[in-house]
């Protein structure tokens, strides 16, 4: 990373996203950037905000809660355009806290979690957006194990079982391998899953494909990503505590 600043790296990534959009014949600006700030301090988030980056992703609810509560206190409501997406696997006992600070939970991976999100949102009288996470080949077990299980959850949403939950997209992580074909396969599986959902459940507005990280976002954009989640290439290496 040399001595570049967060603002410079953000600009660099935005340029690369734009180039990838153009190279794959897609509309300029069709891919949103979610800056993944997990394990990075509040000051890094603030620095990104000063460089006009407002969409952030965090994995751990407690860490996100501390940072983003502090941001609410530091910035006036007009200034604070920060938006938080939870992208890490979510335990049911953390849902209450998660829905109190996030606008979207991208890592919905089981029916039981939908029920808990609905319950907590109902208490807060708050609507929340969600993405369904599909396991498409990554080593960890994150995400719905099968498309059938995911479709069952989508169907419950389409039936109106969870009135506070707005399903908006799908999310996946590609395997951490060098084999580009395997990475691409993972992303194309997610795109095909979305096409199937769009045709089977036209009443739902499932438009987002959250896929692509620091190492593979160009491939993801070629495969139709509408949101890339980038941490390391913006904030630097994480120090796991
Ligand atoms: C950490 C993480 C990212 C960002 O990964 P980088 O390789 O640092 O860009 C994206 N998505 C999820 C779900 C993550 O956990």
mmCIF file of C-alpha atoms in Angstrom, residues 20-160:
data_model
loop_
_atom_site.group_PDB
_atom_site.id
_atom_site.type_symbol
_atom_site.label_atom_id
_atom_site.label_comp_id
_atom_site.label_asym_id
_atom_site.label_seq_id
_atom_site.Cartn_x
_atom_site.Cartn_y
_atom_site.Cartn_z
ATOM 1 C CA UNK A 20 -14.347 -2.870 -15.150
ATOM 2 C CA UNK A 21 -17.907 -1.631 -15.789
ATOM 3 C CA UNK A 22 -16.883 -0.206 -19.151
ATOM 4 C CA UNK A 23 -14.751 -3.220 -20.097
ATOM 5 C CA UNK A 24 -17.642 -5.585 -19.478
ATOM 6 C CA UNK A 25 -20.094 -3.440 -21.433
ATOM 7 C CA UNK A 26 -22.094 -2.405 -18.391
ATOM 8 C CA UNK A 27 -23.489 0.983 -17.501
ATOM 9 C CA UNK A 28 -21.087 3.323 -15.732
ATOM 10 C CA UNK A 29 -22.033 3.690 -12.091
ATOM 11 C CA UNK A 30 -24.061 0.463 -11.923
ATOM 12 C CA UNK A 31 -21.787 -1.062 -9.257
ATOM 13 C CA UNK A 32 -21.853 0.310 -5.701
ATOM 14 C CA UNK A 33 -18.862 0.183 -3.436
ATOM 15 C CA UNK A 34 -19.303 -1.126 0.091
ATOM 16 C CA UNK A 35 -16.183 -0.250 2.105
ATOM 17 C CA UNK A 36 -15.498 -3.073 4.543
ATOM 18 C CA UNK A 37 -14.130 -1.466 7.691
ATOM 19 C CA UNK A 38 -14.032 -4.511 9.990
ATOM 20 C CA UNK A 39 -11.028 -4.558 12.314
ATOM 21 C CA UNK A 40 -10.178 -0.997 11.320
ATOM 22 C CA UNK A 41 -10.558 1.888 13.753
ATOM 23 C CA UNK A 42 -13.250 4.517 13.798
ATOM 24 C CA UNK A 43 -10.746 7.072 12.467
ATOM 25 C CA UNK A 44 -10.406 5.072 9.248
ATOM 26 C CA UNK A 45 -14.175 5.144 8.755
ATOM 27 C CA UNK A 46 -14.205 8.895 9.372
ATOM 28 C CA UNK A 47 -11.393 9.365 6.866
ATOM 29 C CA UNK A 48 -13.378 7.455 4.260
ATOM 30 C CA UNK A 49 -16.478 9.556 5.010
ATOM 31 C CA UNK A 50 -14.466 12.724 4.454
ATOM 32 C CA UNK A 51 -13.603 11.274 1.044
ATOM 33 C CA UNK A 52 -17.308 10.836 0.276
ATOM 34 C CA UNK A 53 -17.617 7.132 0.989
ATOM 35 C CA UNK A 54 -20.765 6.441 2.991
ATOM 36 C CA UNK A 55 -21.613 2.785 2.563
ATOM 37 C CA UNK A 56 -19.775 0.523 5.018
ATOM 38 C CA UNK A 57 -19.764 -3.187 5.730
ATOM 39 C CA UNK A 58 -18.907 -4.772 9.066
ATOM 40 C CA UNK A 59 -18.784 -8.408 10.162
ATOM 41 C CA UNK A 60 -19.113 -8.257 13.890
ATOM 42 C CA UNK A 61 -22.140 -6.671 15.460
ATOM 43 C CA UNK A 62 -20.509 -5.482 18.671
ATOM 44 C CA UNK A 63 -17.603 -3.834 16.845
ATOM 45 C CA UNK A 64 -19.975 -2.221 14.346
ATOM 46 C CA UNK A 65 -22.263 -1.025 17.123
ATOM 47 C CA UNK A 66 -19.440 0.743 18.933
ATOM 48 C CA UNK A 67 -18.074 2.459 15.808
ATOM 49 C CA UNK A 68 -21.341 3.497 14.276
ATOM 50 C CA UNK A 69 -22.889 4.698 17.531
ATOM 51 C CA UNK A 70 -19.840 6.927 17.949
ATOM 52 C CA UNK A 71 -20.274 8.208 14.394
ATOM 53 C CA UNK A 72 -23.872 9.136 15.147
ATOM 54 C CA UNK A 73 -22.641 11.132 18.115
ATOM 55 C CA UNK A 74 -19.858 12.868 16.199
ATOM 56 C CA UNK A 75 -21.757 13.910 13.123
ATOM 57 C CA UNK A 76 -24.954 15.895 12.940
ATOM 58 C CA UNK A 77 -27.864 14.062 11.289
ATOM 59 C CA UNK A 78 -27.417 16.154 8.107
ATOM 60 C CA UNK A 79 -23.708 15.354 7.938
ATOM 61 C CA UNK A 80 -24.011 11.712 8.812
ATOM 62 C CA UNK A 81 -24.785 9.911 5.594
ATOM 63 C CA UNK A 82 -23.078 6.729 6.769
ATOM 64 C CA UNK A 83 -24.991 3.572 5.996
ATOM 65 C CA UNK A 84 -24.076 0.243 7.565
ATOM 66 C CA UNK A 85 -24.531 -3.225 6.137
ATOM 67 C CA UNK A 86 -23.872 -6.300 8.257
ATOM 68 C CA UNK A 87 -21.973 -8.808 6.095
ATOM 69 C CA UNK A 88 -20.762 -11.437 8.577
ATOM 70 C CA UNK A 89 -22.620 -14.478 9.838
ATOM 71 C CA UNK A 90 -25.100 -13.360 12.425
ATOM 72 C CA UNK A 91 -26.028 -15.175 15.623
ATOM 73 C CA UNK A 92 -29.658 -14.880 16.632
ATOM 74 C CA UNK A 93 -28.792 -13.260 19.958
ATOM 75 C CA UNK A 94 -27.057 -10.384 18.097
ATOM 76 C CA UNK A 95 -29.987 -9.567 15.838
ATOM 77 C CA UNK A 96 -31.522 -6.984 18.157
ATOM 78 C CA UNK A 97 -28.342 -4.926 18.172
ATOM 79 C CA UNK A 98 -27.745 -5.477 14.463
ATOM 80 C CA UNK A 99 -31.129 -4.160 13.356
ATOM 81 C CA UNK A 100 -30.780 -1.147 15.638
ATOM 82 C CA UNK A 101 -27.763 0.163 13.676
ATOM 83 C CA UNK A 102 -27.796 -1.401 10.209
ATOM 84 C CA UNK A 103 -29.913 -0.554 7.176
ATOM 85 C CA UNK A 104 -29.257 -3.945 5.619
ATOM 86 C CA UNK A 105 -28.244 -7.434 6.666
ATOM 87 C CA UNK A 106 -26.482 -9.090 3.753
ATOM 88 C CA UNK A 107 -25.688 -12.355 5.517
ATOM 89 C CA UNK A 108 -29.125 -13.912 5.965
ATOM 90 C CA UNK A 109 -28.431 -17.631 5.793
ATOM 91 C CA UNK A 110 -31.348 -19.404 7.495
ATOM 92 C CA UNK A 111 -35.085 -19.221 7.974
ATOM 93 C CA UNK A 112 -34.801 -18.942 11.736
ATOM 94 C CA UNK A 113 -32.797 -15.744 11.294
ATOM 95 C CA UNK A 114 -35.587 -14.183 9.220
ATOM 96 C CA UNK A 115 -38.032 -14.855 12.033
ATOM 97 C CA UNK A 116 -35.729 -13.235 14.582
ATOM 98 C CA UNK A 117 -35.076 -10.195 12.357
ATOM 99 C CA UNK A 118 -38.813 -9.762 11.866
ATOM 100 C CA UNK A 119 -39.433 -9.982 15.609
ATOM 101 C CA UNK A 120 -36.800 -7.384 16.500
ATOM 102 C CA UNK A 121 -37.798 -5.016 13.671
ATOM 103 C CA UNK A 122 -41.435 -5.217 14.711
ATOM 104 C CA UNK A 123 -40.465 -4.122 18.229
ATOM 105 C CA UNK A 124 -38.541 -1.149 16.831
ATOM 106 C CA UNK A 125 -41.192 -0.443 14.188
ATOM 107 C CA UNK A 126 -38.372 -0.414 11.672
ATOM 108 C CA UNK A 127 -38.122 -1.903 8.189
ATOM 109 C CA UNK A 128 -34.854 -3.470 7.165
ATOM 110 C CA UNK A 129 -33.381 -4.600 3.875
ATOM 111 C CA UNK A 130 -31.809 -8.011 3.601
ATOM 112 C CA UNK A 131 -29.789 -10.022 1.114
ATOM 113 C CA UNK A 132 -29.776 -13.814 1.122
ATOM 114 C CA UNK A 133 -26.302 -15.291 1.315
ATOM 115 C CA UNK A 134 -25.715 -18.345 -0.847
ATOM 116 C CA UNK A 135 -22.817 -20.722 -0.349
ATOM 117 C CA UNK A 136 -21.209 -21.021 -3.774
ATOM 118 C CA UNK A 137 -17.877 -22.648 -3.074
ATOM 119 C CA UNK A 138 -16.022 -20.740 -0.399
ATOM 120 C CA UNK A 139 -14.206 -22.897 2.194
ATOM 121 C CA UNK A 140 -16.173 -21.594 5.143
ATOM 122 C CA UNK A 141 -19.744 -22.732 5.561
ATOM 123 C CA UNK A 142 -21.243 -19.258 5.236
ATOM 124 C CA UNK A 143 -24.569 -18.943 3.456
ATOM 125 C CA UNK A 144 -27.493 -21.187 2.560
ATOM 126 C CA UNK A 145 -26.087 -24.598 1.712
ATOM 127 C CA UNK A 146 -28.483 -25.092 -1.202
ATOM 128 C CA UNK A 147 -30.488 -22.943 -3.565
ATOM 129 C CA UNK A 148 -33.597 -24.922 -2.630
ATOM 130 C CA UNK A 149 -33.300 -23.936 1.016
ATOM 131 C CA UNK A 150 -32.782 -20.327 -0.016
ATOM 132 C CA UNK A 151 -35.824 -20.438 -2.312
ATOM 133 C CA UNK A 152 -37.951 -21.675 0.587
ATOM 134 C CA UNK A 153 -37.019 -18.584 2.581
ATOM 135 C CA UNK A 154 -37.663 -16.312 -0.392
ATOM 136 C CA UNK A 155 -41.092 -17.869 -0.761
ATOM 137 C CA UNK A 156 -41.963 -17.100 2.861
ATOM 138 C CA UNK A 157 -40.992 -13.475 2.241
ATOM 139 C CA UNK A 158 -43.076 -13.364 -0.941
ATOM 140 C CA UNK A 159 -46.071 -14.698 1.030
ATOM 141 C CA UNK A 160 -45.790 -11.746 3.378
#
